[in-house]
Protein backbone atom coordinates (compact mmCIF):
# COMPACT_ATOMS: atom_id res chain seq x y z
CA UNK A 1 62.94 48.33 14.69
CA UNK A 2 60.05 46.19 14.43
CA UNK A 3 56.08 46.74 14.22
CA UNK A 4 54.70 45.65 16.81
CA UNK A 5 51.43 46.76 16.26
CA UNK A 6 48.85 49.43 13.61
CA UNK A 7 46.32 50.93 13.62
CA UNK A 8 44.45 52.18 10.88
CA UNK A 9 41.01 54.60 10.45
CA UNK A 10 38.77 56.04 7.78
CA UNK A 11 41.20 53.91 4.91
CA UNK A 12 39.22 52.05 2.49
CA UNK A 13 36.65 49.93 4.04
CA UNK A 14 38.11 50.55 7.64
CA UNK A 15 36.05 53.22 8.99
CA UNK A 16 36.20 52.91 12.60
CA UNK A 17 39.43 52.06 14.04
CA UNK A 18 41.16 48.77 14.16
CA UNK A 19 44.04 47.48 15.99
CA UNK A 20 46.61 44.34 14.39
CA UNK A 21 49.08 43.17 16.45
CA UNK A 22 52.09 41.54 14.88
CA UNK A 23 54.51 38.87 14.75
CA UNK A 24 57.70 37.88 13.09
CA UNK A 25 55.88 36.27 10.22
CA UNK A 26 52.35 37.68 10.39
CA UNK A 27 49.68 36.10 7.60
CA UNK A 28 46.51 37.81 6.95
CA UNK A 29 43.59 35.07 6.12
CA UNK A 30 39.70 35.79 5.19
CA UNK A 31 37.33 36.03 2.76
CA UNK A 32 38.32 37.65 -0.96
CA UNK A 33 37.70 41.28 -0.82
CA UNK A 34 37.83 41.45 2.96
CA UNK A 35 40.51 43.71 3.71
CA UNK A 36 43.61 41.81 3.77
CA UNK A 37 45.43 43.20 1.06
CA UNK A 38 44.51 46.96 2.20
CA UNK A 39 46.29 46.33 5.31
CA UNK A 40 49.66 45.74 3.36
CA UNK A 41 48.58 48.78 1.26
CA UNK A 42 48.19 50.91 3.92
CA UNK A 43 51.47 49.95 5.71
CA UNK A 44 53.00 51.36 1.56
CA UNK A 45 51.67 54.57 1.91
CA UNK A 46 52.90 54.88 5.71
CA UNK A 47 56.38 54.14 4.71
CA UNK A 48 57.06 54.61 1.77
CA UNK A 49 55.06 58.19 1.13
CA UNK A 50 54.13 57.58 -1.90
CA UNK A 51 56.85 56.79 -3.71
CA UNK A 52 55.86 52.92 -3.41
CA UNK A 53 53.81 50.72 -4.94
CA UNK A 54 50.73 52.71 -3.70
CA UNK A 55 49.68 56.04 -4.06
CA UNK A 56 46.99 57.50 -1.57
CA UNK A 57 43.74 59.31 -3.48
CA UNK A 58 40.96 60.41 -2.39
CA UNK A 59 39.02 57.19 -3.00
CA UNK A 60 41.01 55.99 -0.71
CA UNK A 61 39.16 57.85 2.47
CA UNK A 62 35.98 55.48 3.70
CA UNK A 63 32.97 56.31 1.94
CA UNK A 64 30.63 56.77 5.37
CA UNK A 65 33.27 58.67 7.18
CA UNK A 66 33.33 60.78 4.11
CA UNK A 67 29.58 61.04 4.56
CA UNK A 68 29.94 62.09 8.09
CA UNK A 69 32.37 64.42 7.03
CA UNK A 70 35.36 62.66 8.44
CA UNK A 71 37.76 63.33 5.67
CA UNK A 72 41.48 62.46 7.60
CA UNK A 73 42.60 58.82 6.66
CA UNK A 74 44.98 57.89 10.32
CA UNK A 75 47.68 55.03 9.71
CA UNK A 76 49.85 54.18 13.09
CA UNK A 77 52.32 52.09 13.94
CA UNK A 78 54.01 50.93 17.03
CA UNK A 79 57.63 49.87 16.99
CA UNK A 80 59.42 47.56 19.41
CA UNK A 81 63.15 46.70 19.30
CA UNK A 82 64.06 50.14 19.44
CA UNK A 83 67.80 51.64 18.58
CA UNK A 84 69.85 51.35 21.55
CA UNK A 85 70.80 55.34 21.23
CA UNK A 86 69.15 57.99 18.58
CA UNK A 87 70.39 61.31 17.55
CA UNK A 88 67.33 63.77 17.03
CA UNK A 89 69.49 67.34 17.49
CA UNK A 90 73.31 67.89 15.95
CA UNK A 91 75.59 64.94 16.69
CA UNK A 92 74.24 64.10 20.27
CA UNK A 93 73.07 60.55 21.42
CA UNK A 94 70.27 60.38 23.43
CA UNK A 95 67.69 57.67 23.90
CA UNK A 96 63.76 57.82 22.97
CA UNK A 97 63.04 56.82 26.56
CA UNK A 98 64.90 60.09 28.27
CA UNK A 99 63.37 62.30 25.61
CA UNK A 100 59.92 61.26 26.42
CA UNK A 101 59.50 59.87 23.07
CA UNK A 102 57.81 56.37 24.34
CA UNK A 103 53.89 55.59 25.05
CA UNK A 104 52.78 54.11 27.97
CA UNK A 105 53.58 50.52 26.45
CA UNK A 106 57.71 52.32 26.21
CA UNK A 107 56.74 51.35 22.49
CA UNK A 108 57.67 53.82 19.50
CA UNK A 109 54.26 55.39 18.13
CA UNK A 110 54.04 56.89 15.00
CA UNK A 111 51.30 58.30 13.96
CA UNK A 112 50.55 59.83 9.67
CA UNK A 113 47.36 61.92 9.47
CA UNK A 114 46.59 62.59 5.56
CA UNK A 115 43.67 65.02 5.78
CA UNK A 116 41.70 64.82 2.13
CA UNK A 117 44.22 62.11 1.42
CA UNK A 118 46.75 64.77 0.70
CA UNK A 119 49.52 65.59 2.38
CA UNK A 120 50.49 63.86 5.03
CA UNK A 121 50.88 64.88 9.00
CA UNK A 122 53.07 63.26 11.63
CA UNK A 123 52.59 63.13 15.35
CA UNK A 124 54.41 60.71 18.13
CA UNK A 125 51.85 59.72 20.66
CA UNK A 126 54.46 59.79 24.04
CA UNK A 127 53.69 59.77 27.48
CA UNK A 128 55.16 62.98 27.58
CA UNK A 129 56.12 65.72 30.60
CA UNK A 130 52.60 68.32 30.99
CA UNK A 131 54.19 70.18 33.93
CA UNK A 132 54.53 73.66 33.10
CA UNK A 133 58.21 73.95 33.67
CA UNK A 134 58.90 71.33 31.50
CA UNK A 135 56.36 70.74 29.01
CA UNK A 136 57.29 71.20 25.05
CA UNK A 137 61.33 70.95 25.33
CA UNK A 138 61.93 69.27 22.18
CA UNK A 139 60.14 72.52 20.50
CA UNK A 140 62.30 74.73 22.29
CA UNK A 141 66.12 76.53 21.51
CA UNK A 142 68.99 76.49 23.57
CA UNK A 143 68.69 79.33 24.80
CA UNK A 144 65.20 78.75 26.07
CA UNK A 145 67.06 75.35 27.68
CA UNK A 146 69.72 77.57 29.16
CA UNK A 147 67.40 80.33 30.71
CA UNK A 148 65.41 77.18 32.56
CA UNK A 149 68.30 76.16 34.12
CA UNK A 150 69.30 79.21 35.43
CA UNK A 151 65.85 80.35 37.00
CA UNK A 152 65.10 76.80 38.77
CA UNK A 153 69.00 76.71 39.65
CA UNK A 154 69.25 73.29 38.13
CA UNK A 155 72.70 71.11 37.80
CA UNK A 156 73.59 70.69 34.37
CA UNK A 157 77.58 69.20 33.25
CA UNK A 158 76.94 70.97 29.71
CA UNK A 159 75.24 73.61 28.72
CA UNK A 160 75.51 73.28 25.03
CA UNK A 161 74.14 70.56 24.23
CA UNK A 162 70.34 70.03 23.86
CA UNK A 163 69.81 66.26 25.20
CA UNK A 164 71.71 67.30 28.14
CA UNK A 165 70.10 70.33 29.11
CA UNK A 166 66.53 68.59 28.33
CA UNK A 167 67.52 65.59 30.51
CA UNK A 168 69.24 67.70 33.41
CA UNK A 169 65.61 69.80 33.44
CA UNK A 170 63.21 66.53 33.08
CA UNK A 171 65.72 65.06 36.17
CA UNK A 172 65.24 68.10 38.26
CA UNK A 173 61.20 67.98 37.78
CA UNK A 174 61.15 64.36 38.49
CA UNK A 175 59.03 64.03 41.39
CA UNK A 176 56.26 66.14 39.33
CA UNK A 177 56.61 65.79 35.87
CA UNK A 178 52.70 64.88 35.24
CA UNK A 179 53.31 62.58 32.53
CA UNK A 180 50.28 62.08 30.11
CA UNK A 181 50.35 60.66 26.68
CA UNK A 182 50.02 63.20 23.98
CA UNK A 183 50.34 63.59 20.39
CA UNK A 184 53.60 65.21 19.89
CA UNK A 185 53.34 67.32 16.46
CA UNK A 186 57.19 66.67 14.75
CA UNK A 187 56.54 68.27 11.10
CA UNK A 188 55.98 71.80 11.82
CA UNK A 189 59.19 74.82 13.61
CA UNK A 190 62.30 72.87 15.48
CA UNK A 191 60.66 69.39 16.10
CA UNK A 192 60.53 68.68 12.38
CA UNK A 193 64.42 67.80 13.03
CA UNK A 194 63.03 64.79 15.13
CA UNK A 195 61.12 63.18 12.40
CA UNK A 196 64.10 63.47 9.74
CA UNK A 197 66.20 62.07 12.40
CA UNK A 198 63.92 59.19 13.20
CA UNK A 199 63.36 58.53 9.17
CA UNK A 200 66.66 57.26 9.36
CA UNK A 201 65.51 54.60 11.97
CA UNK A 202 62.11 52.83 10.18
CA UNK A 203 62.59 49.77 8.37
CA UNK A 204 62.82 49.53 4.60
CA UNK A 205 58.88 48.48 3.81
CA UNK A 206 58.87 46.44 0.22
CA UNK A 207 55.51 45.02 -0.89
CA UNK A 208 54.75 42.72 -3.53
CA UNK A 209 51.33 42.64 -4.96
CA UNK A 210 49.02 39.66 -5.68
CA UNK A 211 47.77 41.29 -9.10
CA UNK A 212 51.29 43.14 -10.35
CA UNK A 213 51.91 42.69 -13.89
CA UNK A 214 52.43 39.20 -14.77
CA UNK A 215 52.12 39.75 -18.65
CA UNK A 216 55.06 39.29 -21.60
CA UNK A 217 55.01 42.79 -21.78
CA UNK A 218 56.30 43.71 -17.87
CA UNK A 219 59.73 44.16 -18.31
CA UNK A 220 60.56 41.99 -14.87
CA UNK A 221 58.75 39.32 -16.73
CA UNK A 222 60.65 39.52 -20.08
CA UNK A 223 63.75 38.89 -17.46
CA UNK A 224 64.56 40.06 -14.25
CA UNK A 225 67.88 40.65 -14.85
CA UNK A 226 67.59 43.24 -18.06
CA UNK A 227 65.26 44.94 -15.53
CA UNK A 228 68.56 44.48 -12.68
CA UNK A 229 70.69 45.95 -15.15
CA UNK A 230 68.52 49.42 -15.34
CA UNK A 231 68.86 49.56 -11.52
CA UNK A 232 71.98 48.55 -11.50
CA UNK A 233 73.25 51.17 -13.93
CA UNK A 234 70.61 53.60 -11.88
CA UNK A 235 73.70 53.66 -9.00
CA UNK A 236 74.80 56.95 -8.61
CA UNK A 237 78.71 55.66 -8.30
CA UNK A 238 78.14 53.80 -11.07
CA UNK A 239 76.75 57.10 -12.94
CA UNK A 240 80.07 58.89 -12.22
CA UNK A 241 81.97 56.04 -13.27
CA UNK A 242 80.48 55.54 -16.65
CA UNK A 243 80.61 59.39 -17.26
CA UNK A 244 84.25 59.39 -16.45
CA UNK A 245 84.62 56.86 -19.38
CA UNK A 246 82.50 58.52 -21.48
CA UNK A 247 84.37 61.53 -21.37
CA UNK A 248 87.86 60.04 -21.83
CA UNK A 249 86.45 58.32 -24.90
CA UNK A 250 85.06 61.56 -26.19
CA UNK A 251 88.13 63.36 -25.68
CA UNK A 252 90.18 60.47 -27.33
CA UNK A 253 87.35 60.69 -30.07
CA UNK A 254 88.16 64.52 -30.50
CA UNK A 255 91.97 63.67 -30.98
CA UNK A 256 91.06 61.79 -33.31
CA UNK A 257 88.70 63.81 -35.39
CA UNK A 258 91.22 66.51 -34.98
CA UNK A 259 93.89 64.61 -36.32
CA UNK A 260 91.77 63.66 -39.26
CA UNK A 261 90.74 66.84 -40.28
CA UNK A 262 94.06 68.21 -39.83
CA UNK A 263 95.11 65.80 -42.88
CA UNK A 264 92.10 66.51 -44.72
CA UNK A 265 93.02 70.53 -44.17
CA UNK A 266 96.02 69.79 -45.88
CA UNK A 267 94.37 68.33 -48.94
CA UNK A 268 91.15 70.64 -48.88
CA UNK A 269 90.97 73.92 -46.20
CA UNK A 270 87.57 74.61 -47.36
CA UNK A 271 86.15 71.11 -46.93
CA UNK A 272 88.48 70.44 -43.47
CA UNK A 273 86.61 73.99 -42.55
CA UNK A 274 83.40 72.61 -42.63
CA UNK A 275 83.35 69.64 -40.63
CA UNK A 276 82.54 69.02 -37.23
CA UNK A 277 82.56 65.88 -35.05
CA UNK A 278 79.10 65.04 -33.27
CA UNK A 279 79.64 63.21 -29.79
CA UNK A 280 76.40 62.43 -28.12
CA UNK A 281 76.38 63.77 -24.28
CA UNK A 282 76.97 61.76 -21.16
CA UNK A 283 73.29 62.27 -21.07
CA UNK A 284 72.08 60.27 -23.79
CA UNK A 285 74.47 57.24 -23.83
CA UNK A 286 72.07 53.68 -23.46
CA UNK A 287 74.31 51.77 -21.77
CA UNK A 288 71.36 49.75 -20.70
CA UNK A 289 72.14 48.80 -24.76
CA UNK A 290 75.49 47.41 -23.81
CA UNK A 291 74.03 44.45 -21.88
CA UNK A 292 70.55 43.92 -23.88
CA UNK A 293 71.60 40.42 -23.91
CA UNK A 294 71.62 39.29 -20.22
CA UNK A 295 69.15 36.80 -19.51
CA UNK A 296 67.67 33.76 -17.26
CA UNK A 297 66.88 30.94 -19.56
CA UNK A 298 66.39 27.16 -18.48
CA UNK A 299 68.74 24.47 -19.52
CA UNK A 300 66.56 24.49 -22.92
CA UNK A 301 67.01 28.14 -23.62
CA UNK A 302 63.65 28.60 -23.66
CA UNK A 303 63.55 32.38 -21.89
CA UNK A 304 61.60 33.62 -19.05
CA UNK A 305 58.69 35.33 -20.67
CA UNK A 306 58.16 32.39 -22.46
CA UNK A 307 57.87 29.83 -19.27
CA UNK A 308 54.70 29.14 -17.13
CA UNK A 309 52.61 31.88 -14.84
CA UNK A 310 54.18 29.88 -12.14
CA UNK A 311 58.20 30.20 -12.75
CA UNK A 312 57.32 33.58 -14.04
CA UNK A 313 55.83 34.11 -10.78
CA UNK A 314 58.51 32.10 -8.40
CA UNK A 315 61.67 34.32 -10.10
CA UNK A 316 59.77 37.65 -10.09
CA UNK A 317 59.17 36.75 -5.98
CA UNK A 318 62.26 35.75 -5.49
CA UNK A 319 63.60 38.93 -8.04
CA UNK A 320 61.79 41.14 -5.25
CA UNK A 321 63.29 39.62 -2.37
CA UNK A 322 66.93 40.16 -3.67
CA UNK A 323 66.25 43.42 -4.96
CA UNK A 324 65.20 44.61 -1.35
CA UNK A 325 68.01 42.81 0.57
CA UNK A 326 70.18 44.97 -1.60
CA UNK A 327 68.41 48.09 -1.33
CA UNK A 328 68.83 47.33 2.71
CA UNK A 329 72.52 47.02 2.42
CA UNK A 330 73.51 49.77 0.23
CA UNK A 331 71.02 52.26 1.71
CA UNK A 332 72.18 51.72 5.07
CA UNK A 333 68.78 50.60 6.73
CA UNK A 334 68.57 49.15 9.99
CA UNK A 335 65.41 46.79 9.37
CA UNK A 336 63.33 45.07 6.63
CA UNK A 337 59.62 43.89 5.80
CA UNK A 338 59.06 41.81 3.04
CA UNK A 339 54.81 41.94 2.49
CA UNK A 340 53.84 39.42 0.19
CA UNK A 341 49.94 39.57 -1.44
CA UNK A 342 49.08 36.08 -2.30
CA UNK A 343 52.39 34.01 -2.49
CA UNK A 344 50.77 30.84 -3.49
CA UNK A 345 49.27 32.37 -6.85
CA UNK A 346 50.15 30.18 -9.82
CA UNK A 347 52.38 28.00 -7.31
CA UNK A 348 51.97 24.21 -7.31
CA UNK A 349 51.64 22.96 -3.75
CA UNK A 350 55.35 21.49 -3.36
CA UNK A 351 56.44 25.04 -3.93
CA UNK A 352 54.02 26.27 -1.89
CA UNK A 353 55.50 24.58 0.81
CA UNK A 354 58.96 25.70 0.07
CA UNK A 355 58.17 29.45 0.07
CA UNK A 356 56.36 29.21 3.38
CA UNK A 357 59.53 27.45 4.76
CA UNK A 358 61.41 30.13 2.88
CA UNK A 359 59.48 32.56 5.12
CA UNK A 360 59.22 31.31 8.17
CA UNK A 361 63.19 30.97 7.83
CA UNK A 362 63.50 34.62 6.61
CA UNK A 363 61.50 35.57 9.66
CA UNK A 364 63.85 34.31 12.31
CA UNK A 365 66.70 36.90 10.49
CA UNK A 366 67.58 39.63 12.76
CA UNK A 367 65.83 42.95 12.25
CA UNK A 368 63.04 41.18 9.52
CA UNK A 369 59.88 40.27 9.26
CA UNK A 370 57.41 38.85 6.74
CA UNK A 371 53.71 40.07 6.43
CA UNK A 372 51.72 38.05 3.92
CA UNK A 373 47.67 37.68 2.94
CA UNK A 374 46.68 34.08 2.03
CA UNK A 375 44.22 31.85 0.58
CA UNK A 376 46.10 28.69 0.92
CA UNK A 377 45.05 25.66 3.20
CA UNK A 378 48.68 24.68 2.92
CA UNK A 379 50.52 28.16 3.68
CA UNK A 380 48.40 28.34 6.76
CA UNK A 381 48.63 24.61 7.59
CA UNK A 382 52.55 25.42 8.21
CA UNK A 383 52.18 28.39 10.55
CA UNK A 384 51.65 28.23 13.92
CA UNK A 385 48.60 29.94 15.14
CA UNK A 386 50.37 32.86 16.42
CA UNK A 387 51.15 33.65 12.86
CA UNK A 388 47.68 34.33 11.90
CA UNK A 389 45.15 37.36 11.81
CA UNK A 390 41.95 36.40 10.71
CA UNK A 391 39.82 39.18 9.02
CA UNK A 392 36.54 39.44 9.44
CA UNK A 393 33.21 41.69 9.15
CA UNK A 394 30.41 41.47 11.42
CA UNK A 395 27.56 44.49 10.66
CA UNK A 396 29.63 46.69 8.43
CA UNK A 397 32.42 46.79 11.27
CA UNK A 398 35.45 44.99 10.45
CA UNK A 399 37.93 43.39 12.54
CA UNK A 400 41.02 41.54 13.09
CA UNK A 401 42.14 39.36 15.44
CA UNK A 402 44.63 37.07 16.33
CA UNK A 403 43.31 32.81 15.86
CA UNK A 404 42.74 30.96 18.62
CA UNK A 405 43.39 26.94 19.19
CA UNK A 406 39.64 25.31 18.50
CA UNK A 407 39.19 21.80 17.36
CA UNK A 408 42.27 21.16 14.82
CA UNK A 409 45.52 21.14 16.98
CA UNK A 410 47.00 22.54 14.04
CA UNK A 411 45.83 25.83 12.00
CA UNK A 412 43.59 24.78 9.22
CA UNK A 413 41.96 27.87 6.82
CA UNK A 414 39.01 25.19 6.35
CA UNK A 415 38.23 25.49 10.20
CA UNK A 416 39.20 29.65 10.04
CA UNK A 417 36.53 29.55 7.27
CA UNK A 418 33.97 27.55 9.24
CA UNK A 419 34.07 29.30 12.53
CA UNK A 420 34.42 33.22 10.88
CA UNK A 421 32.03 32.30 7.84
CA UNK A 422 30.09 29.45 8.97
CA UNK A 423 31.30 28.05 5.56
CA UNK A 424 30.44 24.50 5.89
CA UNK A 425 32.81 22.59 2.76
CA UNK A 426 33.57 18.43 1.52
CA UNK A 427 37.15 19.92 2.39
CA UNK A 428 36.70 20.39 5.91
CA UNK A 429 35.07 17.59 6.76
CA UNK A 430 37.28 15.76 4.94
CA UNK A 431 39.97 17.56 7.17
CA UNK A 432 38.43 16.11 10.55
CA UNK A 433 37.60 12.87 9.50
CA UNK A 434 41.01 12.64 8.56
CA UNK A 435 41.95 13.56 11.46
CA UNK A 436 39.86 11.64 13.76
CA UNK A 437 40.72 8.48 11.72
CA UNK A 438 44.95 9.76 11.98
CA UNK A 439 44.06 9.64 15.75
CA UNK A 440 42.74 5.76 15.50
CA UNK A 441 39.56 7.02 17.20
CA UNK A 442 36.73 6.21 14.21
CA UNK A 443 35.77 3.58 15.96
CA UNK A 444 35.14 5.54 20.12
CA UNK A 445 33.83 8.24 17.25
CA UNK A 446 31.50 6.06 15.63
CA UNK A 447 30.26 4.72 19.35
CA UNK A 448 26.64 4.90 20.06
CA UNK A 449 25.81 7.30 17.15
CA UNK A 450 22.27 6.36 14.64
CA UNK A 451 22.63 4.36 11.36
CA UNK A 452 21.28 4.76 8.57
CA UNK A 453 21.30 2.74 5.31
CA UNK A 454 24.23 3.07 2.93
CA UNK A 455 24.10 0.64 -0.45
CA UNK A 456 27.76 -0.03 -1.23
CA UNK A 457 28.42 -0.92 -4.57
CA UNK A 458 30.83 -3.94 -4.81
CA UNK A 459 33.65 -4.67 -7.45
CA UNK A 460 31.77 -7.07 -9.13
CA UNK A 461 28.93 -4.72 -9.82
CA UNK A 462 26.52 -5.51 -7.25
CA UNK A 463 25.04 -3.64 -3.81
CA UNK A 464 25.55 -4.87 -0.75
CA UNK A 465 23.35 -2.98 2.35
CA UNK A 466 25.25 -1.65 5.66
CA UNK A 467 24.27 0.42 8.20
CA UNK A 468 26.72 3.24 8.55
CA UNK A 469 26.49 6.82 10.66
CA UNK A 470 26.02 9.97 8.94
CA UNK A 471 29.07 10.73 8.95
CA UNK A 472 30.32 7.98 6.88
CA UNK A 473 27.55 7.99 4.77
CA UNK A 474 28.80 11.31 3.25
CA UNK A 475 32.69 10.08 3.51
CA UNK A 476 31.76 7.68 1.09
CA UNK A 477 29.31 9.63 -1.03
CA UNK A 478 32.30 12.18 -1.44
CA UNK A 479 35.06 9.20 -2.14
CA UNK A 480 32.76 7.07 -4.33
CA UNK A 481 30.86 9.80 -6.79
CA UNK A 482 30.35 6.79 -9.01
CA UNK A 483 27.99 5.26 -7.04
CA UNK A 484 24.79 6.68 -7.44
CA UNK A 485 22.52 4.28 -5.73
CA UNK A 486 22.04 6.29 -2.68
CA UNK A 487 19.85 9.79 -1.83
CA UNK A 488 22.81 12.66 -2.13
CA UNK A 489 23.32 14.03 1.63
CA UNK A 490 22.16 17.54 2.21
CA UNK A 491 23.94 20.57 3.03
CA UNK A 492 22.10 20.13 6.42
CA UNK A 493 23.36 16.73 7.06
CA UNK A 494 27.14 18.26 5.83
CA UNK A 495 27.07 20.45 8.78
CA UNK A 496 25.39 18.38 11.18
CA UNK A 497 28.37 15.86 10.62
CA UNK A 498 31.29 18.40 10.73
CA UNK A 499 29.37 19.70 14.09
CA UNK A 500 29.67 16.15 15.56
CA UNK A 501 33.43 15.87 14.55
CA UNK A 502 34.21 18.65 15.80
CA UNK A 503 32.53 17.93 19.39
CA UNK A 504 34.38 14.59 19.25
CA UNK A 505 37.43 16.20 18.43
CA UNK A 506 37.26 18.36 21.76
CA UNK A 507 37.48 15.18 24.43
CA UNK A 508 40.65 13.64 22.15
CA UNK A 509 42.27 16.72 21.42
CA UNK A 510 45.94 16.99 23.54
């Protein structure tokens, strides 16, 4: 299964609720301190319960719907790509569509209420059967299935199983089954058997955080693999295994010991007498001890908690990525989502570009996908624009939304930032000049547009006068700091030129 789509109320700084569709590779861009990262968060605590990176508090419900005495945080999710058959009662297949398990978009809707951020509550919104002779069948026994049948007379090939009776019942109401989308309760009495059974369906959910410990002292970061080797030795096979040696050496151990203090018995009884062997229990054995010295160490030896932030960084990603892949094999789970906070941190831009290619590649793999929050010009300058969701917060309402085409044919986080934050930068207009002059259309651009005076310093030392347009006049100001012989544009003119490129832009643009 796949998300196709969340939603998300009263968590954190979403108070109203807010819908985020999603892709393959999905990349969350905006301001710092926005909401990107919450998203990810919030997508933790819906899988993972808990037991992930994040655990839900009660700072965690929004502030004004606290106020308003709103005190339920709502995460949902939408799932596409759905499991050909499921089995929700005993051993019987039977398909979310013909139990009514499916909204009106036939998508799978999950939704966790945590009232008080406690414990949590789990409904499937369905467009579900409301006719009275039908309504509420996955809450009901078979015997309640059976006496149905036999009052309406309805044709049913086997009467002892539940997804055949339900489906023989839903068939015979078919002309007036009054479907209407609901919110389908499945933790409380006999549909609580439903959500354990669709558990086993939801893809493994691994999130790796922009501020995790990146320290000498994080045990990942001292090496990866010492921290490998206490998962490794955390397998519960494993576990049997090494207590099946450790009991054949203590019993060889106790041979021994017996054996010795039969020969000291025959020397001194009274010493022999009072001497016991001590064997540690299975228990207590470090056998994390027996490979302290694994390691990752460069072709100098220099280790891993002694390299740069960014290796550090680029193994511990790349640690997390393997580490999930084989949690998804040896768990058995249909589906994975690697969310990444931040993957450019500490990353020089070549690798940069190789973990976004990394990505986009992991993104095409069957049954995963690949949610990450950026700040990067050149993460987002690889995606496509479907790839994006752009963050924003107009009048204390925030919202997310999918970019759009606009000038650039290409995404660019300078032109996000410009059109969501009116942030006018030297980077973006160095962006669409670039651009324009790529296109070999300065000079159509530069057409019938006002001079002014620009004094151009020479090699030699000395100024030569040319009339240039505004927009050059800054190009060079922001190429040529060194010369100093000319007023310093304003933040006015700044904007007034990217304005102009980007109209220009418009009638060239394919």
């Amino acid at each position: 299964m796949k998300i196709k789509k969340i939603k998300i109320k009263n968590f954190r700084s979403y108070k109203d609720e807010v819908e985020i569709e999603f892709d393959d590779l999905t990349a969350f861009v905006g301001k710092n301190d926005i909401g990107k990262s919450t998203v990810l968060e919030a997508l933790d605590i819906f899988f993972n319960d808990g037991k992930g990176v994040v655990k839900l508090d009660k700072d965690d419900i929004n502030k004004q719907a606290v106020a308003e005495n709103d005190n339920e945080i709502v995460i949902s999710v939408c799932f596409e790509e759905l499991p050909r058959t499921i089995v929700i009662d005993s051993t019987n297949e039977t398909t979310l569509q013909s139990e009514y398990l499916l909204n009106s978009n036939n998508q799978l809707e999950i939704i966790k209420k945590y009232p008080n951020a406690g414990k949590e509550k789990v409904f499937v919104r369905a467009n579900h059967p409301t006719n009275d002779n039908c309504k509420d069948l996955l809450q009901k026994k078979n015997t309640d299935y059976q006496k149905t049948i036999k009052e309406n007379s309805i044709t049913c090939t086997n009467q002892t199983i539940n997804a055949v009776m339900r489906t023989a019942i839903w068939t015979h109401f078919n002309s007036d089954l009054q479907l209407s989308e609901m919110e389908i309760d499945v933790t409380k009495g006999d549909t609580k058997s439903i959500w354990d059974k669709l558990q086993n369906y939801l893809p493994l959910y691994s999130l790796f955080q922009s501020d995790r410990k990146n320290s000498d002292g994080d045990s990942e970061v001292q090496d990866p693999l010492k921290e490998a080797v206490k998962q490794i030795l955390n397998d519960r096979i494993l576990k049997q295994k090494f207590a099946e040696i450790a009991l054949e050496v203590e019993n060889k151990l106790r041979e021994v010991s017996a054996r010795t203090l039969e020969k000291v018995r025959e020397m001194n009884p009274e010493i022999a007498n009072s001497l016991n062997p001590i064997i540690p229990p299975v228990e207590s054995l470090k056998w994390t001890d027996v490979f302290k010295s694994v390691s990752i160490t460069g072709d100098d030896d220099i280790p891993i908690n002694k390299r740069g932030s960014g290796v550090k960084r680029l193994i511990l990603l790349n640690f997390f990525r393997a580490e999930a892949e084989r949690r998804k094999v040896e768990e058995n789970i249909p589906s994975i989502i690697y969310a990444i906070e931040e993957p450019e941190t500490s990353q020089h831009t070549d690798h940069q570009k190789k973990l976004i290619s990394a990505f986009l590649e992991l993104a095409t793999t069957p049954n995963t996908q690949v949610i990450i929050t950026t700040h990067s010009a050149t993460l987002v300058k690889a995606l496509k624009f479907e790839h994006l969701r752009l963050v924003t917060n107009a009048n204390n309402t925030k919202n997310i939304e999918a970019i759009l085409p606009n000038q650039l044919p290409y995404p660019s986080l300078n032109e996000v930032n410009f059109l969501a934050f009116s942030e006018v930068t030297e980077e973006y207009h160095n962006e669409l000049y670039g651009y324009i002059e790529l296109e070999g259309e300065l000079n159509n651009f530069r057409n019938s547009k006002p001079t002014i005076t620009y004094n151009k310093q020479t090699r030699d030392g000395t100024l030569r006068v040319e009339q240039i347009i505004l927009t050059d006049y800054i190009r060079h100001q922001i190429h040529h700091p060194e010369n100093t012989n000319n007023t310093k544009y304003t933040f006015d003119n700044l904007n007034d030129s990217i304005i102009m490129m980007r109209t220009f832009i418009q009638t060239i643009a394919p």
